mmCIF file of C-alpha atoms in Angstrom:
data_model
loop_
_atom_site.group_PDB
_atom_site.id
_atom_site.type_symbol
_atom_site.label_atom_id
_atom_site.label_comp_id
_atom_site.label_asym_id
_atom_site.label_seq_id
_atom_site.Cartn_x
_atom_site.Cartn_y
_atom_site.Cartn_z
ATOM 1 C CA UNK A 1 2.021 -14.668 15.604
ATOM 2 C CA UNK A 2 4.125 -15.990 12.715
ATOM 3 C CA UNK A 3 2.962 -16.049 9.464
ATOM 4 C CA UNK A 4 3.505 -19.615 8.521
ATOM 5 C CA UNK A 5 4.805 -18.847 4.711
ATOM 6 C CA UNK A 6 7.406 -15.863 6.051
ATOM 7 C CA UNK A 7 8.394 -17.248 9.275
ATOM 8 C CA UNK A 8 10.610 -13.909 9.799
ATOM 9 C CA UNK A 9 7.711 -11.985 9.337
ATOM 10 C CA UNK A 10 5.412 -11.210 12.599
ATOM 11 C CA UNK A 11 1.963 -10.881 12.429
ATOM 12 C CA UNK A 12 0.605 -9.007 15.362
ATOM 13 C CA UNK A 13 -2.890 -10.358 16.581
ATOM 14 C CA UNK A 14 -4.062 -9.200 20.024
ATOM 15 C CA UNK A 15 -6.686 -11.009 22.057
ATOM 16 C CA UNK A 16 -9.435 -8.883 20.292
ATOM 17 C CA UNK A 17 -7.955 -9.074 17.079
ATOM 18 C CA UNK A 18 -8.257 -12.798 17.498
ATOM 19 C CA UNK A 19 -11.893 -13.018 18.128
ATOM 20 C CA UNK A 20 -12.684 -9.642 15.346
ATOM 21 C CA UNK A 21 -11.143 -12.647 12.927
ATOM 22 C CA UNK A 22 -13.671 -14.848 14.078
ATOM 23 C CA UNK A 23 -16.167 -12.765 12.083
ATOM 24 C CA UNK A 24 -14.114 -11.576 9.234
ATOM 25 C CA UNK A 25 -16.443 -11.887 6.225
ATOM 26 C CA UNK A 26 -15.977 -13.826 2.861
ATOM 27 C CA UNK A 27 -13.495 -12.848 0.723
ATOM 28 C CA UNK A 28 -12.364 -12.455 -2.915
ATOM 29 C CA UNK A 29 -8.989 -13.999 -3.817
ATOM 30 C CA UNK A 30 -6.463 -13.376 -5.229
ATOM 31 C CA UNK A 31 -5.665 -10.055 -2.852
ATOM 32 C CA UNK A 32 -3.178 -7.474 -4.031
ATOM 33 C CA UNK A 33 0.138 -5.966 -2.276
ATOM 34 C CA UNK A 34 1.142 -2.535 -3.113
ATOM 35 C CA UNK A 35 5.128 -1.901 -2.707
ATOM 36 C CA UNK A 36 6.604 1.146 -1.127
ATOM 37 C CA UNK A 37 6.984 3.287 -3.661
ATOM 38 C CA UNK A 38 7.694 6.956 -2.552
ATOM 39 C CA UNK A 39 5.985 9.791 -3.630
ATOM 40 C CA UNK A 40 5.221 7.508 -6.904
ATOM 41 C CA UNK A 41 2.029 7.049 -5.201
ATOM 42 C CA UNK A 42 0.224 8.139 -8.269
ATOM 43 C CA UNK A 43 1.812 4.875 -10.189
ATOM 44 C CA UNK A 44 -0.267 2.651 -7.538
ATOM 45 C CA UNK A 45 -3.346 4.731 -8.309
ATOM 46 C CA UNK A 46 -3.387 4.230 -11.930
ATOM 47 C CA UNK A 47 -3.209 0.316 -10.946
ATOM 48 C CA UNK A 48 -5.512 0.507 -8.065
ATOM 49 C CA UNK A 49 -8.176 2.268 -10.915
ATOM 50 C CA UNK A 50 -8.038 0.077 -13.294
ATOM 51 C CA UNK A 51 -8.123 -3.308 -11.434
ATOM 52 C CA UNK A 52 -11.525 -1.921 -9.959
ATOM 53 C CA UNK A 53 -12.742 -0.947 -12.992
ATOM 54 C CA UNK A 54 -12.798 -4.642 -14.698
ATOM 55 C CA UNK A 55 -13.328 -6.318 -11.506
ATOM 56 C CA UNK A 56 -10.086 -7.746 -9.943
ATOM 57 C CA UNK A 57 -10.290 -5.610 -6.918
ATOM 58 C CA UNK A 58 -13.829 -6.199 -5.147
ATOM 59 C CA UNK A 59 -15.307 -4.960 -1.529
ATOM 60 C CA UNK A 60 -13.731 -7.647 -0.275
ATOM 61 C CA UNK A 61 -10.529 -8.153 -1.678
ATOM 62 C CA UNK A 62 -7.706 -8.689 0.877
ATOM 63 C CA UNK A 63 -5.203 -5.954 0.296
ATOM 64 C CA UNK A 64 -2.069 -5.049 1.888
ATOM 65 C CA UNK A 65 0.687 -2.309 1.105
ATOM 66 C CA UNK A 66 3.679 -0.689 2.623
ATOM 67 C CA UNK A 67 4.577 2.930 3.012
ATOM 68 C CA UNK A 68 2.697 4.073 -0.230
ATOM 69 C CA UNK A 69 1.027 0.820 -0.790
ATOM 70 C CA UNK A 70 -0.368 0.842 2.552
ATOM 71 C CA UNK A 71 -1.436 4.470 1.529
ATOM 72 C CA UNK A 72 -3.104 3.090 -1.829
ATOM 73 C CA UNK A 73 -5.045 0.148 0.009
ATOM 74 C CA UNK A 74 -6.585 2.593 3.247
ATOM 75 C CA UNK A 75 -7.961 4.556 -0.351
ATOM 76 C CA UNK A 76 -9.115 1.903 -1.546
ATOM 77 C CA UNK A 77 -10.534 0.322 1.251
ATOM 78 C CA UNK A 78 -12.666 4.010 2.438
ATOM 79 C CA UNK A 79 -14.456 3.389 -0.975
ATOM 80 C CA UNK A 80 -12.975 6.839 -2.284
ATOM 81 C CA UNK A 81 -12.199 7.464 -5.887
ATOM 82 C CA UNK A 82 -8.931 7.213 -7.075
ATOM 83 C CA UNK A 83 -9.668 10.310 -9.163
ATOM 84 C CA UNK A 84 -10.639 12.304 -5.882
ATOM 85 C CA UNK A 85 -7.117 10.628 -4.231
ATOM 86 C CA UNK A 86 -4.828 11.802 -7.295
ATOM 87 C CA UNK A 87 -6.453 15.444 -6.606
ATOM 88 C CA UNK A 88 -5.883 14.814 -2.685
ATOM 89 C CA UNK A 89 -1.994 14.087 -3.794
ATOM 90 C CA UNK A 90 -1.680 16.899 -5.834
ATOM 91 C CA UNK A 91 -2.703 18.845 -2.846
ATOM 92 C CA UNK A 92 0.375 17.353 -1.016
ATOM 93 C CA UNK A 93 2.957 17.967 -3.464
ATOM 94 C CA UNK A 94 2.107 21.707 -4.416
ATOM 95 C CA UNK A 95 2.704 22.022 -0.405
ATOM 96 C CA UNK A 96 5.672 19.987 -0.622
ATOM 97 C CA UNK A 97 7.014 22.077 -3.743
ATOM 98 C CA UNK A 98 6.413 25.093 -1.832
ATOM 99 C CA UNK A 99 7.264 24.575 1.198
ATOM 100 C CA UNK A 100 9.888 21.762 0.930
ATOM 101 C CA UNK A 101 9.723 18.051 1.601
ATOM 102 C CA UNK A 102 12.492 16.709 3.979
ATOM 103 C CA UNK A 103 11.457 16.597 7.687
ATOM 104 C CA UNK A 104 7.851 17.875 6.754
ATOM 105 C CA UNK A 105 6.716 15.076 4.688
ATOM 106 C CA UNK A 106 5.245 13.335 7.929
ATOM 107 C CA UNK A 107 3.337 16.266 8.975
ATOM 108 C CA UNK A 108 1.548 17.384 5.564
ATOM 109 C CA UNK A 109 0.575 13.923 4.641
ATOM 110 C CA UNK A 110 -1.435 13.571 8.127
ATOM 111 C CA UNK A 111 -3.274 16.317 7.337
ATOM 112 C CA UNK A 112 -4.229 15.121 3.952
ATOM 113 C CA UNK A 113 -5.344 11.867 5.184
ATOM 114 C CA UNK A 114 -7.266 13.154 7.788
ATOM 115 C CA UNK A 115 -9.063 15.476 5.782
ATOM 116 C CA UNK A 116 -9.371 12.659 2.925
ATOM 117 C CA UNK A 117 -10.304 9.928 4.519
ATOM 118 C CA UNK A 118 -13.672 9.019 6.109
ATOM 119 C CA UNK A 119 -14.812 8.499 10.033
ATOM 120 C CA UNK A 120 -15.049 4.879 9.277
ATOM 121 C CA UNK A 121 -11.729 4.174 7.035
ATOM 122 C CA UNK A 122 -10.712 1.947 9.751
ATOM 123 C CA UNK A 123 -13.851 -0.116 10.063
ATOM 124 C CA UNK A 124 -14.134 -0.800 6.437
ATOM 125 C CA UNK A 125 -10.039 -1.509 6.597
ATOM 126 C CA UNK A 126 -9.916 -3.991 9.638
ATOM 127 C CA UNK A 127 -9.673 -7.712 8.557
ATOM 128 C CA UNK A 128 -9.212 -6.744 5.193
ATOM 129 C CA UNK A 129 -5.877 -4.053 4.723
ATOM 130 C CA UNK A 130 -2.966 -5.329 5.748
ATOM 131 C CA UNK A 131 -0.105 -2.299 7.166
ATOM 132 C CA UNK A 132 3.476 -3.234 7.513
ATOM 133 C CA UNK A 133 5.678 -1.782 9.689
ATOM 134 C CA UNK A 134 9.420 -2.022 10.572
ATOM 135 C CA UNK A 135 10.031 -3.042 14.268
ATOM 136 C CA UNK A 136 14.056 -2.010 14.994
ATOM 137 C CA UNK A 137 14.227 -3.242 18.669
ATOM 138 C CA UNK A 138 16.067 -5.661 19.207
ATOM 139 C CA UNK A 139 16.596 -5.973 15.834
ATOM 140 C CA UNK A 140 14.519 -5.173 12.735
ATOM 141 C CA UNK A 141 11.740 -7.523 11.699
ATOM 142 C CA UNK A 142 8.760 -6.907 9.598
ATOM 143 C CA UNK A 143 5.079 -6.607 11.286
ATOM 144 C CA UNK A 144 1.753 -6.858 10.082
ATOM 145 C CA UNK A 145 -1.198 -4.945 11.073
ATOM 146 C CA UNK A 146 -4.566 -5.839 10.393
ATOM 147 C CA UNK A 147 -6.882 -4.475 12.926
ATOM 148 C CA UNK A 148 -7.202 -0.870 13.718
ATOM 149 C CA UNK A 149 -9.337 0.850 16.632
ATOM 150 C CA UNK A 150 -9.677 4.063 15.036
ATOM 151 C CA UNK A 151 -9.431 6.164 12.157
ATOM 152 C CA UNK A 152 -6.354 7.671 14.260
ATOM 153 C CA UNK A 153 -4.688 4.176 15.066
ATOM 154 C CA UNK A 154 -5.072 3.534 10.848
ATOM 155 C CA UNK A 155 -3.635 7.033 10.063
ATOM 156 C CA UNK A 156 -1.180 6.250 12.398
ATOM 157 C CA UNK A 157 0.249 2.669 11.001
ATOM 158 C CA UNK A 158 0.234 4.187 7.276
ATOM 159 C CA UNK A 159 2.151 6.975 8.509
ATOM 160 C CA UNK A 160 5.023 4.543 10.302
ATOM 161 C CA UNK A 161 4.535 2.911 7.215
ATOM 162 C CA UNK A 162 5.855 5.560 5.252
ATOM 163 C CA UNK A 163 8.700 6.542 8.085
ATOM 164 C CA UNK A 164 11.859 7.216 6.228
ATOM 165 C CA UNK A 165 14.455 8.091 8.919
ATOM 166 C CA UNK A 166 15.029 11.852 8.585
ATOM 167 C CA UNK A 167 12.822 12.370 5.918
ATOM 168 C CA UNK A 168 9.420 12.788 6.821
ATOM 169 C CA UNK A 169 10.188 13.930 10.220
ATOM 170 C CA UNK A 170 13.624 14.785 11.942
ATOM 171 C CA UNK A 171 14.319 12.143 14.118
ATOM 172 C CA UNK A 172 14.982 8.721 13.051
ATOM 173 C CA UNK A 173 12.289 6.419 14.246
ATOM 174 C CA UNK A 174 8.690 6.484 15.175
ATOM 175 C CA UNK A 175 6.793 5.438 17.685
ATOM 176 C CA UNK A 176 3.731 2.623 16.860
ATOM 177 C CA UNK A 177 1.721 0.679 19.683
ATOM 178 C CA UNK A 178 4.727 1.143 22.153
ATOM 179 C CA UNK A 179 7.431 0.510 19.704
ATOM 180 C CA UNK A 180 10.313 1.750 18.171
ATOM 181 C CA UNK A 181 9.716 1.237 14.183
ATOM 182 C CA UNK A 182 10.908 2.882 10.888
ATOM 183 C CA UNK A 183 9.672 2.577 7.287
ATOM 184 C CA UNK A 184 7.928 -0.982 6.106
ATOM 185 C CA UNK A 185 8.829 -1.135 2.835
ATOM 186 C CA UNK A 186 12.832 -2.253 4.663
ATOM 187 C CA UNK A 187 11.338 -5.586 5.532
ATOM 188 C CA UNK A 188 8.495 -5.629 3.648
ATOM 189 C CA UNK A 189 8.735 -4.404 0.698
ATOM 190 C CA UNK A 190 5.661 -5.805 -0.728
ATOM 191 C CA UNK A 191 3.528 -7.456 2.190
ATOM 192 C CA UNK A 192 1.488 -10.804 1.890
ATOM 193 C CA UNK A 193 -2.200 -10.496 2.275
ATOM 194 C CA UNK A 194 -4.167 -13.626 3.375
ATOM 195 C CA UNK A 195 -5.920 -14.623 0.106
ATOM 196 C CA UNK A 196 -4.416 -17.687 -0.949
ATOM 197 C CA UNK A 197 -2.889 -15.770 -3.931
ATOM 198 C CA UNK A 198 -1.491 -12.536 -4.038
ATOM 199 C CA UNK A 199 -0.717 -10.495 -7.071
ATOM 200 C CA UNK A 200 2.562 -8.275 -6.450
ATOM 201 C CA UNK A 201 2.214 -4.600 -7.782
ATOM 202 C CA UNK A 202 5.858 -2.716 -8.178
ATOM 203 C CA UNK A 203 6.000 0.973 -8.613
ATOM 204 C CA UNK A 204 9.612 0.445 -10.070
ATOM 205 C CA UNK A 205 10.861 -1.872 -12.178
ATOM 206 C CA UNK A 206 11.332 -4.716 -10.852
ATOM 207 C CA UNK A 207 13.341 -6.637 -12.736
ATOM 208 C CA UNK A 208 16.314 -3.769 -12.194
ATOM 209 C CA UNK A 209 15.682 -4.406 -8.977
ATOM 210 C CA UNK A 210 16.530 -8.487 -9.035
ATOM 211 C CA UNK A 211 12.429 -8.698 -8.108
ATOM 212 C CA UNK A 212 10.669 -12.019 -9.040
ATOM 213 C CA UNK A 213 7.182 -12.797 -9.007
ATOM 214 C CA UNK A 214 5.585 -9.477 -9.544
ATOM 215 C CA UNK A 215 2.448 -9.230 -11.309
ATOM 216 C CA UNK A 216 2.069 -5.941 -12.193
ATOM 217 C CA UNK A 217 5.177 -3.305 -12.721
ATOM 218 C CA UNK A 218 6.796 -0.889 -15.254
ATOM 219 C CA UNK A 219 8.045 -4.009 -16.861
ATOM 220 C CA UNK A 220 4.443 -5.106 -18.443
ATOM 221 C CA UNK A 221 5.214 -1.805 -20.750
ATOM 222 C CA UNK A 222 8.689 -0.889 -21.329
ATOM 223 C CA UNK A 223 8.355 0.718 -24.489
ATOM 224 C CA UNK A 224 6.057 3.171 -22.744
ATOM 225 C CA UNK A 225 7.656 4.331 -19.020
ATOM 226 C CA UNK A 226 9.692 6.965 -17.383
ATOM 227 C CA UNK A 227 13.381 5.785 -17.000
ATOM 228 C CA UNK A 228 14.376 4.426 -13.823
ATOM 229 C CA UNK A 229 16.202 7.718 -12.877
ATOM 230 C CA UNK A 230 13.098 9.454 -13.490
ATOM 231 C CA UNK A 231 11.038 7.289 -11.185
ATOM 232 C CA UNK A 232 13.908 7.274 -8.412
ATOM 233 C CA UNK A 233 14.038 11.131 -8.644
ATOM 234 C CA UNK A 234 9.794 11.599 -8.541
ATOM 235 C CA UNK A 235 9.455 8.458 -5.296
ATOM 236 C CA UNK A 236 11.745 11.469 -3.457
ATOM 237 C CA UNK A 237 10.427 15.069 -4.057
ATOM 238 C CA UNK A 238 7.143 15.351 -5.642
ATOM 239 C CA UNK A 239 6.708 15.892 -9.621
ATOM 240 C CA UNK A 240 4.386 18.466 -11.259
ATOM 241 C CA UNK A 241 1.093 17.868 -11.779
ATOM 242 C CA UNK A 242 1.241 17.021 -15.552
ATOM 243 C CA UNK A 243 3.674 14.051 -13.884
ATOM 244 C CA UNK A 244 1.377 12.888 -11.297
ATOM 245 C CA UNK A 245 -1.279 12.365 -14.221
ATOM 246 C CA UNK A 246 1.310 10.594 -16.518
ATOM 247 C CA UNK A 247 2.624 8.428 -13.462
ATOM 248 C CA UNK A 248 -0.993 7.660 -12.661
ATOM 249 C CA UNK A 249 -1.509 6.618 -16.541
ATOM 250 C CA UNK A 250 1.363 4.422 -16.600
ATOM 251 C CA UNK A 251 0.093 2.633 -14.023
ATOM 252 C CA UNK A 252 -3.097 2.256 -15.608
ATOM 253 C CA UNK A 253 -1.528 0.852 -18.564
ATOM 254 C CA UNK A 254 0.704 -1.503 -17.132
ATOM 255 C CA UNK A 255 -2.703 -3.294 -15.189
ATOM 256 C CA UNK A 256 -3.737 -3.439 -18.787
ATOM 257 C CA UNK A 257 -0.952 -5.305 -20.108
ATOM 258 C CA UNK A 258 -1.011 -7.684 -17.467
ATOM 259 C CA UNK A 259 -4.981 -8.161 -17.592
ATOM 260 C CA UNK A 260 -4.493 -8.738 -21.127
ATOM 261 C CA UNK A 261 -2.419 -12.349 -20.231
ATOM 262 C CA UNK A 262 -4.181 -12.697 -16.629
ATOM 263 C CA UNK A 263 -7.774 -12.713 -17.503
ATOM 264 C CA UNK A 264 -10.359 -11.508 -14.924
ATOM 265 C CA UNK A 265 -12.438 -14.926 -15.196
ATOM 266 C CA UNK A 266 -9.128 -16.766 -14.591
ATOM 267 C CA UNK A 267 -7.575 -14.976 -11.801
ATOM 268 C CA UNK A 268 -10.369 -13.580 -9.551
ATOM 269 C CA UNK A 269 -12.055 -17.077 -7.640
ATOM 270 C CA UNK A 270 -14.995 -17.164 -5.883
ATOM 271 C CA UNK A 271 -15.485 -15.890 -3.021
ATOM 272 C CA UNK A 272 -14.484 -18.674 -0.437
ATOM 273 C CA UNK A 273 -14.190 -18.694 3.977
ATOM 274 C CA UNK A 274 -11.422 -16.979 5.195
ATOM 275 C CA UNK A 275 -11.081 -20.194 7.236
ATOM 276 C CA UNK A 276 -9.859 -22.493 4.300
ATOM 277 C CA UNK A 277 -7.827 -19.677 2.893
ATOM 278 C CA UNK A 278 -4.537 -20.467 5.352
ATOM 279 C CA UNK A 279 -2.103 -17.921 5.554
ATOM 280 C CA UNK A 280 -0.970 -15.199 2.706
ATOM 281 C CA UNK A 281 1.553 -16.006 -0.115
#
């Protein structure tokens, strides 16, 4: 299925998926989309806490992410704290400094997300988290995933998600569902959800990056950020733990500044049918 506001972009609904929509609950608009981001995963964190905290992110906010962002919103969406997910990170990199990061990457962060997240992560996800993916045959197109039949099948789209050719394994593609596909965040960068809003969060800044219509990104604070090197050099090998906790802060901040000019009671609607929602912006 295409979605009907990125035609390019497919949205992959099988015949169960169709009728699981059927009974997809109410939902809270707007949703949120996470970027890839690296191993700045901490950055989307810091966001992710503080937009729970004051409200903006509810049980049933529509979320979707890619490669780290898809990470952030399978956290969110398993109810876990994002205090208990920065520790679960820090786990990862001390491996990662230890051991190394290229061609491993794949292979340790499984085995944190197994361990981290809970029997049900894809129950609470389906409907709600929305996993892109890179499909390369014939030619590379984003895809959206939305239902999951296991806590596997979830594990597995974040991870093909996150697939940087050569990095987190040594090959240069993955396989998902029978296809060939690489890292989301080259199509996707930041994925539509289906609320009829989405607010844009951008572990980099964005406006370096020729990015418009981001809600939330280093650029709400740039008196108070790492420099761009610094973030481009941390989204690659992973950053001491004093980092993590100052990446995670940033991001905290940054929701602040934009809260401050995008008031809870304005932004977050009630709760209304997926139904008359339409497709994502």
């Amino acid at each position: 299925m295409k979605d009907e506001i990125e035609p390019d972009v497919i949205w992959e609904q099988r015949v169960k998926d169709v009728e699981a929509e059927k009974e997809r609950k109410v939902v809270t608009s707007p949703g949120f989309s996470f970027s890839a981001a690296g191993l700045l995963f901490p950055y989307h964190l810091g966001v992710a806490q503080y937009l729970i905290e004051k409200g903006y992110i509810k049980e049933t906010t529509p979320l979707a992410g890619s490669s780290a962002g898809a990470i952030v919103c399978a956290v969110i969406a398993s109810g876990a704290t994002m205090q208990d997910a920065l520790k679960a990170t820090k786990i990862l990199a001390e491996d990662c400094r230890l051991k190394g990061t290229a061609f491993r990457l794949g292979a340790v962060l499984r085995d944190v997300l197994y361990k981290f997240l809970p029997d049900d992560v894809h129950t609470r996800s389906n409907g709600r988290v929305r996993v892109a993916v890179t499909q390369i045959l014939w030619k590379p197109k984003g895809l959206l995933v939305d239902q999951f039949d296991s806590k596997e099948d979830l594990i597995n789209a974040v991870i093909t998600s996150s697939f940087v050719p050569g990095y987190l394994a040594p090959r240069p593609a993955t396989m998902y569902r029978n296809r060939l596909c690489i890292d989301g965040g080259l199509t996707l960068f930041m994925p539509p959800t289906f609320a009829s809003k989405t607010v844009r969060v951008c572990a980099f800044p964005a406006a370096r990056l020729g990015l418009e219509g981001i809600g939330i990104s280093p650029d709400c604070n740039p008196e108070n950020r790492a420099s761009p090197r610094e973030l481009f050099n941390w989204s690659l090998e992973p950053a001491e733990d004093h980092i993590l906790d100052r990446l995670f802060e940033l991001g905290y901040l940054d929701a602040a500044v934009w809260a401050a000019e995008n008031p809870v009671y304005k932004v977050v609607e009630d709760s209304i049918p997926t139904a008359e929602n339409g497709s994502a912006n």
